[in-house]
């Protein structure tokens, strides 16, 4: 299974800028580049490397240090212990990292996507290609706008990602469903038929839902559009919708 840079970034909960940086620094080089259009693709196996990079970055190791570890030129244990001495306040995070390698979480076991439409919603929206960690800022802007207009939110906010296979065409639209509003600054969103999964593993692990859907589509020869909708529910679950072509 291969994933475009945009798809891989969404699944791995990182920004596309970060993936470009890791590529340029030689930490995570795409496993395949299309010679005709220059598009880069990543494999399932590289998600494990990405998670390792994220954990090492979380405790403050530099990209140079991480590359030395990945290339087998530095002792990971020594570098981590040194970081513990320097940053005692991060001790808990370091221990979680050490435990994580032997206690891999098994998310999504037994979960099977279903065919479901995305019901029509009238939404306030904002078009901003932001990194995943900055998404909350866009969402906050929409709630502020709704408050100014005296509008009531009607359902969970969500994000529409389009152009997943092409960095140049990639776009994201953050939406907030509202009740009884017909202003020019609103849009109607509806998808007749989608491959859908309600993922209960939390926002930070929702990349697993994308993997489940992509594998299911491939196994069942279902062609998906170059688009995905992520709905963030109050119970911390995520509804992922891939429109079917």
Short mmCIF file of N, CA and C in Angstrom, two decimals, residues 32-189:
data_model
loop_
_atom_site.label_atom_id
_atom_site.label_comp_id
_atom_site.label_asym_id
_atom_site.label_seq_id
_atom_site.Cartn_x
_atom_site.Cartn_y
_atom_site.Cartn_z
N UNK A 32 8.98 5.75 -3.11
CA UNK A 32 8.81 5.72 -4.56
C UNK A 32 8.52 7.12 -5.07
N UNK A 33 9.13 7.46 -6.19
CA UNK A 33 8.86 8.73 -6.86
C UNK A 33 8.43 8.45 -8.29
N UNK A 34 7.28 8.96 -8.67
CA UNK A 34 6.79 8.78 -10.03
C UNK A 34 7.66 9.58 -10.99
N UNK A 35 8.31 8.89 -11.91
CA UNK A 35 9.23 9.54 -12.83
C UNK A 35 8.55 10.50 -13.79
N UNK A 36 7.25 10.32 -14.04
CA UNK A 36 6.55 11.17 -15.00
C UNK A 36 6.12 12.51 -14.40
N UNK A 37 5.61 12.48 -13.17
CA UNK A 37 5.11 13.72 -12.58
C UNK A 37 5.87 14.18 -11.34
N UNK A 38 6.82 13.35 -10.87
CA UNK A 38 7.64 13.73 -9.72
C UNK A 38 6.95 13.60 -8.37
N UNK A 39 5.75 13.02 -8.33
CA UNK A 39 5.03 12.87 -7.07
C UNK A 39 5.71 11.80 -6.20
N UNK A 40 5.73 12.07 -4.90
CA UNK A 40 6.37 11.15 -3.95
C UNK A 40 5.33 10.31 -3.23
N UNK A 41 5.70 9.06 -2.95
CA UNK A 41 4.80 8.14 -2.27
C UNK A 41 5.53 7.42 -1.13
N UNK A 42 4.78 7.14 -0.07
CA UNK A 42 5.32 6.48 1.11
C UNK A 42 4.62 5.14 1.32
N UNK A 43 5.32 4.21 1.97
CA UNK A 43 4.79 2.88 2.20
C UNK A 43 4.27 2.74 3.63
N UNK A 44 3.51 1.67 3.87
CA UNK A 44 3.00 1.37 5.21
C UNK A 44 4.14 1.28 6.22
N UNK A 45 5.23 0.61 5.82
CA UNK A 45 6.34 0.38 6.73
C UNK A 45 6.97 1.68 7.21
N UNK A 46 6.89 2.73 6.40
CA UNK A 46 7.51 3.99 6.77
C UNK A 46 6.75 4.73 7.87
N UNK A 47 5.50 4.33 8.14
CA UNK A 47 4.75 4.95 9.22
C UNK A 47 5.44 4.67 10.56
N UNK A 48 6.02 3.48 10.70
CA UNK A 48 6.74 3.14 11.93
C UNK A 48 7.95 4.06 12.11
N UNK A 49 8.68 4.33 11.01
CA UNK A 49 9.82 5.23 11.08
C UNK A 49 9.36 6.64 11.44
N UNK A 50 8.25 7.08 10.86
CA UNK A 50 7.73 8.41 11.16
C UNK A 50 7.38 8.52 12.65
N UNK A 51 6.72 7.50 13.20
CA UNK A 51 6.36 7.53 14.62
C UNK A 51 7.62 7.58 15.49
N UNK A 52 8.66 6.88 15.08
CA UNK A 52 9.92 6.89 15.83
C UNK A 52 10.54 8.28 15.80
N UNK A 53 10.52 8.92 14.63
CA UNK A 53 11.06 10.27 14.50
C UNK A 53 10.28 11.24 15.39
N UNK A 54 8.94 11.13 15.38
CA UNK A 54 8.10 12.02 16.18
C UNK A 54 8.40 11.87 17.68
N UNK A 55 8.59 10.64 18.12
CA UNK A 55 8.86 10.41 19.54
C UNK A 55 10.21 10.99 19.94
N UNK A 56 11.21 10.80 19.08
CA UNK A 56 12.55 11.33 19.39
C UNK A 56 12.57 12.86 19.35
N UNK A 57 11.78 13.43 18.42
CA UNK A 57 11.67 14.89 18.37
C UNK A 57 10.96 15.43 19.62
N UNK A 58 10.00 14.66 20.11
CA UNK A 58 9.21 15.09 21.27
C UNK A 58 10.08 15.29 22.50
N UNK A 59 11.13 14.50 22.64
CA UNK A 59 11.99 14.66 23.82
C UNK A 59 13.17 15.59 23.55
N UNK A 60 13.17 16.22 22.37
CA UNK A 60 14.13 17.28 22.14
C UNK A 60 15.38 16.92 21.36
N UNK A 61 15.46 15.71 20.79
CA UNK A 61 16.65 15.38 20.00
C UNK A 61 16.62 16.15 18.68
N UNK A 62 17.78 16.53 18.21
CA UNK A 62 17.89 17.28 16.96
C UNK A 62 17.72 16.34 15.77
N UNK A 63 17.45 16.94 14.60
CA UNK A 63 17.34 16.12 13.39
C UNK A 63 18.65 15.40 13.09
N UNK A 64 19.77 16.07 13.38
CA UNK A 64 21.06 15.44 13.16
C UNK A 64 21.22 14.21 14.04
N UNK A 65 20.84 14.34 15.32
CA UNK A 65 20.95 13.22 16.25
C UNK A 65 20.05 12.06 15.83
N UNK A 66 18.83 12.40 15.39
CA UNK A 66 17.90 11.36 14.97
C UNK A 66 18.41 10.64 13.73
N UNK A 67 18.99 11.39 12.80
CA UNK A 67 19.54 10.77 11.59
C UNK A 67 20.69 9.82 11.95
N UNK A 68 21.51 10.24 12.90
CA UNK A 68 22.60 9.38 13.35
C UNK A 68 22.05 8.07 13.92
N UNK A 69 20.96 8.15 14.65
CA UNK A 69 20.33 6.96 15.22
C UNK A 69 19.78 6.06 14.12
N UNK A 70 19.03 6.66 13.20
CA UNK A 70 18.41 5.88 12.12
C UNK A 70 19.45 5.24 11.21
N UNK A 71 20.59 5.89 11.06
CA UNK A 71 21.68 5.35 10.22
C UNK A 71 22.56 4.37 10.97
N UNK A 72 22.27 4.16 12.28
CA UNK A 72 23.07 3.23 13.07
C UNK A 72 24.43 3.77 13.45
N UNK A 73 24.61 5.10 13.42
CA UNK A 73 25.90 5.70 13.73
C UNK A 73 25.96 6.26 15.15
N UNK A 74 24.84 6.21 15.86
CA UNK A 74 24.81 6.69 17.24
C UNK A 74 24.00 5.72 18.09
N UNK A 75 24.35 5.66 19.36
CA UNK A 75 23.67 4.78 20.29
C UNK A 75 22.44 5.49 20.84
N UNK A 76 21.29 4.98 20.50
CA UNK A 76 20.04 5.62 20.90
C UNK A 76 19.92 5.70 22.43
N UNK A 77 20.28 4.63 23.09
CA UNK A 77 20.15 4.58 24.55
C UNK A 77 20.98 5.67 25.22
N UNK A 78 22.22 5.87 24.77
CA UNK A 78 23.08 6.88 25.37
C UNK A 78 22.53 8.29 25.15
N UNK A 79 22.03 8.54 23.94
CA UNK A 79 21.50 9.87 23.65
C UNK A 79 20.26 10.16 24.49
N UNK A 80 19.40 9.16 24.64
CA UNK A 80 18.18 9.35 25.43
C UNK A 80 18.52 9.60 26.90
N UNK A 81 19.44 8.82 27.43
CA UNK A 81 19.83 8.99 28.83
C UNK A 81 20.45 10.38 29.05
N UNK A 82 21.21 10.83 28.07
CA UNK A 82 21.80 12.16 28.19
C UNK A 82 20.72 13.23 28.21
N UNK A 83 19.67 13.00 27.39
CA UNK A 83 18.58 13.97 27.33
C UNK A 83 17.80 13.98 28.65
N UNK A 84 17.69 12.83 29.29
CA UNK A 84 17.01 12.75 30.59
C UNK A 84 17.72 13.61 31.61
N UNK A 85 19.05 13.55 31.60
CA UNK A 85 19.83 14.35 32.55
C UNK A 85 19.66 15.83 32.28
N UNK A 86 19.56 16.21 31.00
CA UNK A 86 19.44 17.62 30.64
C UNK A 86 18.04 18.18 30.88
N UNK A 87 17.03 17.34 30.70
CA UNK A 87 15.65 17.82 30.78
C UNK A 87 14.82 16.90 31.68
N UNK A 88 14.97 17.07 32.97
CA UNK A 88 14.27 16.23 33.93
C UNK A 88 12.75 16.37 33.81
N UNK A 89 12.32 17.53 33.40
CA UNK A 89 10.88 17.75 33.27
C UNK A 89 10.25 16.89 32.18
N UNK A 90 11.10 16.38 31.26
CA UNK A 90 10.59 15.52 30.18
C UNK A 90 10.78 14.03 30.50
N UNK A 91 11.10 13.72 31.74
CA UNK A 91 11.38 12.34 32.12
C UNK A 91 10.20 11.41 31.82
N UNK A 92 9.00 11.91 32.10
CA UNK A 92 7.81 11.08 31.86
C UNK A 92 7.68 10.74 30.38
N UNK A 93 7.90 11.74 29.51
CA UNK A 93 7.79 11.51 28.07
C UNK A 93 8.82 10.51 27.60
N UNK A 94 10.03 10.58 28.17
CA UNK A 94 11.10 9.67 27.78
C UNK A 94 10.74 8.24 28.16
N UNK A 95 10.18 8.06 29.38
CA UNK A 95 9.81 6.72 29.82
C UNK A 95 8.69 6.15 28.94
N UNK A 96 7.75 7.01 28.54
CA UNK A 96 6.69 6.55 27.65
C UNK A 96 7.26 6.10 26.32
N UNK A 97 8.28 6.81 25.85
CA UNK A 97 8.95 6.43 24.61
C UNK A 97 9.60 5.06 24.75
N UNK A 98 10.31 4.83 25.87
CA UNK A 98 10.98 3.56 26.09
C UNK A 98 9.99 2.40 26.17
N UNK A 99 8.85 2.67 26.85
CA UNK A 99 7.84 1.62 26.98
C UNK A 99 7.12 1.37 25.67
N UNK A 100 6.99 2.42 24.87
CA UNK A 100 6.20 2.31 23.65
C UNK A 100 6.68 1.25 22.69
N UNK A 101 8.01 1.03 22.64
CA UNK A 101 8.54 0.06 21.70
C UNK A 101 8.15 -1.37 22.04
N UNK A 102 7.87 -1.62 23.33
CA UNK A 102 7.52 -2.98 23.73
C UNK A 102 6.03 -3.16 24.01
N UNK A 103 5.28 -2.02 23.95
CA UNK A 103 3.84 -2.07 24.23
C UNK A 103 3.09 -1.36 23.13
N UNK A 104 3.22 -1.87 21.89
CA UNK A 104 2.55 -1.26 20.74
C UNK A 104 1.03 -1.35 20.91
N UNK A 105 0.36 -0.25 20.72
CA UNK A 105 -1.08 -0.24 20.82
C UNK A 105 -1.68 -0.83 19.56
N UNK A 106 -2.67 -1.69 19.74
CA UNK A 106 -3.37 -2.31 18.63
C UNK A 106 -4.71 -1.60 18.47
N UNK A 107 -4.75 -0.64 17.55
CA UNK A 107 -5.97 0.13 17.34
C UNK A 107 -6.65 -0.34 16.06
N UNK A 108 -7.97 -0.35 16.08
CA UNK A 108 -8.71 -0.66 14.87
C UNK A 108 -8.97 -2.13 14.67
N UNK A 109 -8.54 -3.03 15.57
CA UNK A 109 -8.77 -4.45 15.40
C UNK A 109 -10.27 -4.72 15.31
N UNK A 110 -10.66 -5.42 14.26
CA UNK A 110 -12.05 -5.80 14.12
C UNK A 110 -12.94 -4.72 13.54
N UNK A 111 -12.45 -3.52 13.33
CA UNK A 111 -13.26 -2.45 12.78
C UNK A 111 -13.33 -2.58 11.27
N UNK A 112 -14.54 -2.48 10.74
CA UNK A 112 -14.76 -2.63 9.30
C UNK A 112 -15.53 -1.41 8.80
N UNK A 113 -15.07 -0.76 7.74
CA UNK A 113 -15.77 0.40 7.20
C UNK A 113 -17.16 0.00 6.68
N UNK A 114 -18.04 0.98 6.58
CA UNK A 114 -19.35 0.76 5.98
C UNK A 114 -19.57 1.79 4.88
N UNK A 115 -20.62 1.58 4.10
CA UNK A 115 -20.99 2.51 3.05
C UNK A 115 -22.03 3.46 3.63
N UNK A 116 -21.74 4.74 3.59
CA UNK A 116 -22.63 5.70 4.23
C UNK A 116 -22.51 7.05 3.54
N UNK A 117 -23.61 7.73 3.41
CA UNK A 117 -23.59 9.07 2.84
C UNK A 117 -23.26 10.11 3.89
N UNK A 118 -22.71 11.23 3.45
CA UNK A 118 -22.47 12.37 4.34
C UNK A 118 -23.67 13.29 4.18
N UNK A 119 -24.51 13.35 5.22
CA UNK A 119 -25.75 14.10 5.12
C UNK A 119 -25.51 15.59 4.87
N UNK A 120 -26.43 16.20 4.15
CA UNK A 120 -26.31 17.61 3.78
C UNK A 120 -26.24 18.50 5.02
N UNK A 121 -25.26 19.40 5.01
CA UNK A 121 -25.07 20.34 6.11
C UNK A 121 -24.79 21.73 5.55
N UNK A 122 -25.37 22.73 6.16
CA UNK A 122 -25.06 24.12 5.83
C UNK A 122 -23.98 24.59 6.80
N UNK A 123 -22.89 25.12 6.26
CA UNK A 123 -21.72 25.38 7.10
C UNK A 123 -21.10 26.75 6.87
N UNK A 124 -20.61 27.33 7.95
CA UNK A 124 -19.61 28.38 7.84
C UNK A 124 -18.29 27.67 7.53
N UNK A 125 -17.40 28.33 6.80
CA UNK A 125 -16.17 27.64 6.44
C UNK A 125 -15.01 28.62 6.34
N UNK A 126 -13.83 28.05 6.35
CA UNK A 126 -12.62 28.84 6.15
C UNK A 126 -11.63 28.00 5.36
N UNK A 127 -11.07 28.57 4.30
CA UNK A 127 -10.08 27.88 3.48
C UNK A 127 -8.69 28.27 3.95
N UNK A 128 -8.03 27.36 4.66
CA UNK A 128 -6.68 27.62 5.15
C UNK A 128 -5.89 26.31 5.13
N UNK A 129 -4.81 26.28 4.38
CA UNK A 129 -3.93 25.12 4.39
C UNK A 129 -2.98 25.24 5.58
N UNK A 130 -3.46 24.79 6.74
CA UNK A 130 -2.65 24.89 7.95
C UNK A 130 -2.09 23.53 8.31
N UNK A 131 -1.07 23.52 9.14
CA UNK A 131 -0.54 22.26 9.64
C UNK A 131 -1.53 21.70 10.66
N UNK A 132 -1.49 20.38 10.85
CA UNK A 132 -2.47 19.73 11.71
C UNK A 132 -2.48 20.31 13.12
N UNK A 133 -1.29 20.66 13.62
CA UNK A 133 -1.23 21.17 14.98
C UNK A 133 -1.85 22.56 15.11
N UNK A 134 -2.08 23.25 13.98
CA UNK A 134 -2.67 24.59 14.01
C UNK A 134 -4.15 24.59 13.64
N UNK A 135 -4.72 23.41 13.47
CA UNK A 135 -6.11 23.31 13.03
C UNK A 135 -7.06 23.97 14.02
N UNK A 136 -6.75 23.88 15.30
CA UNK A 136 -7.62 24.46 16.32
C UNK A 136 -7.82 25.95 16.14
N UNK A 137 -6.83 26.64 15.56
CA UNK A 137 -6.96 28.09 15.33
C UNK A 137 -8.06 28.36 14.32
N UNK A 138 -8.09 27.59 13.23
CA UNK A 138 -9.13 27.77 12.21
C UNK A 138 -10.50 27.47 12.79
N UNK A 139 -10.58 26.41 13.58
CA UNK A 139 -11.86 26.04 14.20
C UNK A 139 -12.34 27.16 15.13
N UNK A 140 -11.41 27.72 15.90
CA UNK A 140 -11.76 28.82 16.81
C UNK A 140 -12.32 30.02 16.05
N UNK A 141 -11.75 30.33 14.89
CA UNK A 141 -12.24 31.45 14.08
C UNK A 141 -13.70 31.23 13.67
N UNK A 142 -14.03 29.99 13.34
CA UNK A 142 -15.40 29.70 12.91
C UNK A 142 -16.39 29.84 14.06
N UNK A 143 -16.02 29.36 15.24
CA UNK A 143 -16.91 29.50 16.39
C UNK A 143 -17.09 30.97 16.77
N UNK A 144 -16.03 31.76 16.64
CA UNK A 144 -16.13 33.19 16.92
C UNK A 144 -17.07 33.87 15.93
N UNK A 145 -16.96 33.48 14.66
CA UNK A 145 -17.83 34.07 13.63
C UNK A 145 -19.28 33.71 13.89
N UNK A 146 -19.52 32.44 14.27
CA UNK A 146 -20.89 32.01 14.56
C UNK A 146 -21.47 32.81 15.73
N UNK A 147 -20.64 33.05 16.74
CA UNK A 147 -21.10 33.82 17.90
C UNK A 147 -21.46 35.25 17.51
N UNK A 148 -20.63 35.87 16.64
CA UNK A 148 -20.90 37.24 16.20
C UNK A 148 -22.21 37.33 15.42
N UNK A 149 -22.50 36.28 14.63
CA UNK A 149 -23.69 36.28 13.80
C UNK A 149 -24.93 35.78 14.55
N UNK A 150 -24.74 35.37 15.80
CA UNK A 150 -25.85 34.85 16.57
C UNK A 150 -26.33 33.50 16.09
N UNK A 151 -25.40 32.69 15.54
CA UNK A 151 -25.75 31.39 14.98
C UNK A 151 -25.43 30.27 15.97
N UNK A 152 -26.20 29.21 15.88
CA UNK A 152 -25.98 28.04 16.72
C UNK A 152 -25.33 26.92 15.92
N UNK A 153 -24.27 26.35 16.47
CA UNK A 153 -23.63 25.21 15.82
C UNK A 153 -24.62 24.05 15.81
N UNK A 154 -24.61 23.31 14.69
CA UNK A 154 -25.51 22.18 14.54
C UNK A 154 -24.70 20.95 14.15
N UNK A 155 -24.10 20.32 15.14
CA UNK A 155 -23.25 19.17 14.86
C UNK A 155 -21.78 19.49 15.01
N UNK A 156 -20.96 18.49 14.79
CA UNK A 156 -19.52 18.60 15.00
C UNK A 156 -18.83 19.30 13.83
N UNK A 157 -17.76 20.02 14.13
CA UNK A 157 -16.97 20.64 13.07
C UNK A 157 -16.20 19.54 12.32
N UNK A 158 -15.80 19.86 11.10
CA UNK A 158 -15.09 18.86 10.29
C UNK A 158 -14.18 19.56 9.29
N UNK A 159 -13.31 18.77 8.69
CA UNK A 159 -12.36 19.29 7.70
C UNK A 159 -12.49 18.49 6.41
N UNK A 160 -12.48 19.18 5.29
CA UNK A 160 -12.48 18.54 3.97
C UNK A 160 -11.09 18.70 3.38
N UNK A 161 -10.44 17.58 3.08
CA UNK A 161 -9.14 17.60 2.42
C UNK A 161 -9.35 17.17 0.96
N UNK A 162 -8.79 17.94 0.03
CA UNK A 162 -8.88 17.59 -1.39
C UNK A 162 -7.50 17.68 -2.03
N UNK A 163 -7.35 17.01 -3.17
CA UNK A 163 -6.07 17.01 -3.87
C UNK A 163 -5.01 16.25 -3.12
N UNK A 164 -5.36 15.11 -2.52
CA UNK A 164 -4.41 14.37 -1.69
C UNK A 164 -3.22 13.83 -2.47
N UNK A 165 -3.40 13.60 -3.77
CA UNK A 165 -2.34 12.98 -4.56
C UNK A 165 -1.39 14.00 -5.18
N UNK A 166 -1.64 15.28 -4.98
CA UNK A 166 -0.82 16.31 -5.63
C UNK A 166 -0.60 17.47 -4.67
N UNK A 167 0.66 17.71 -4.28
CA UNK A 167 0.97 18.81 -3.36
C UNK A 167 0.49 20.16 -3.89
N UNK A 168 0.54 20.35 -5.20
CA UNK A 168 0.17 21.64 -5.78
C UNK A 168 -1.33 21.89 -5.66
N UNK A 169 -2.14 20.82 -5.74
CA UNK A 169 -3.59 20.96 -5.70
C UNK A 169 -4.17 20.72 -4.31
N UNK A 170 -3.33 20.39 -3.33
CA UNK A 170 -3.82 20.07 -1.99
C UNK A 170 -4.51 21.28 -1.38
N UNK A 171 -5.66 21.03 -0.77
CA UNK A 171 -6.38 22.10 -0.08
C UNK A 171 -7.14 21.52 1.09
N UNK A 172 -7.42 22.36 2.07
CA UNK A 172 -8.24 21.93 3.20
C UNK A 172 -9.24 23.02 3.54
N UNK A 173 -10.45 22.60 3.85
CA UNK A 173 -11.53 23.53 4.18
C UNK A 173 -12.10 23.10 5.52
N UNK A 174 -12.02 23.99 6.51
CA UNK A 174 -12.55 23.71 7.84
C UNK A 174 -13.98 24.23 7.91
N UNK A 175 -14.90 23.38 8.37
CA UNK A 175 -16.32 23.70 8.31
C UNK A 175 -17.00 23.56 9.68
N UNK A 176 -17.97 24.42 9.92
CA UNK A 176 -18.77 24.37 11.13
C UNK A 176 -20.24 24.38 10.73
N UNK A 177 -20.96 23.26 10.91
CA UNK A 177 -22.39 23.23 10.59
C UNK A 177 -23.17 24.20 11.48
N UNK A 178 -24.09 24.95 10.89
CA UNK A 178 -24.90 25.89 11.65
C UNK A 178 -26.37 25.71 11.28
N UNK A 179 -27.24 26.15 12.19
CA UNK A 179 -28.67 26.02 11.98
C UNK A 179 -29.27 27.29 11.40
N UNK A 180 -30.22 27.11 10.47
CA UNK A 180 -31.05 28.22 9.97
C UNK A 180 -30.21 29.41 9.48
N UNK A 181 -29.36 29.15 8.50
CA UNK A 181 -28.52 30.24 7.98
C UNK A 181 -28.42 30.09 6.47
N UNK A 182 -28.63 31.19 5.75
CA UNK A 182 -28.57 31.17 4.30
C UNK A 182 -27.69 32.29 3.76
N UNK A 183 -26.70 32.71 4.52
CA UNK A 183 -25.83 33.80 4.08
C UNK A 183 -24.93 33.39 2.93
N UNK A 184 -24.39 34.41 2.23
CA UNK A 184 -23.50 34.15 1.10
C UNK A 184 -22.17 33.54 1.53
N UNK A 185 -21.85 33.68 2.82
CA UNK A 185 -20.58 33.16 3.31
C UNK A 185 -20.73 31.75 3.88
N UNK A 186 -21.78 31.04 3.47
CA UNK A 186 -21.99 29.66 3.91
C UNK A 186 -21.98 28.74 2.69
N UNK A 187 -21.71 27.48 2.91
CA UNK A 187 -21.72 26.49 1.84
C UNK A 187 -22.56 25.29 2.27
N UNK A 188 -22.99 24.54 1.29
CA UNK A 188 -23.71 23.30 1.54
C UNK A 188 -22.78 22.13 1.23
N UNK A 189 -22.65 21.21 2.17
CA UNK A 189 -21.76 20.05 2.00
C UNK A 189 -22.59 18.78 2.05
#
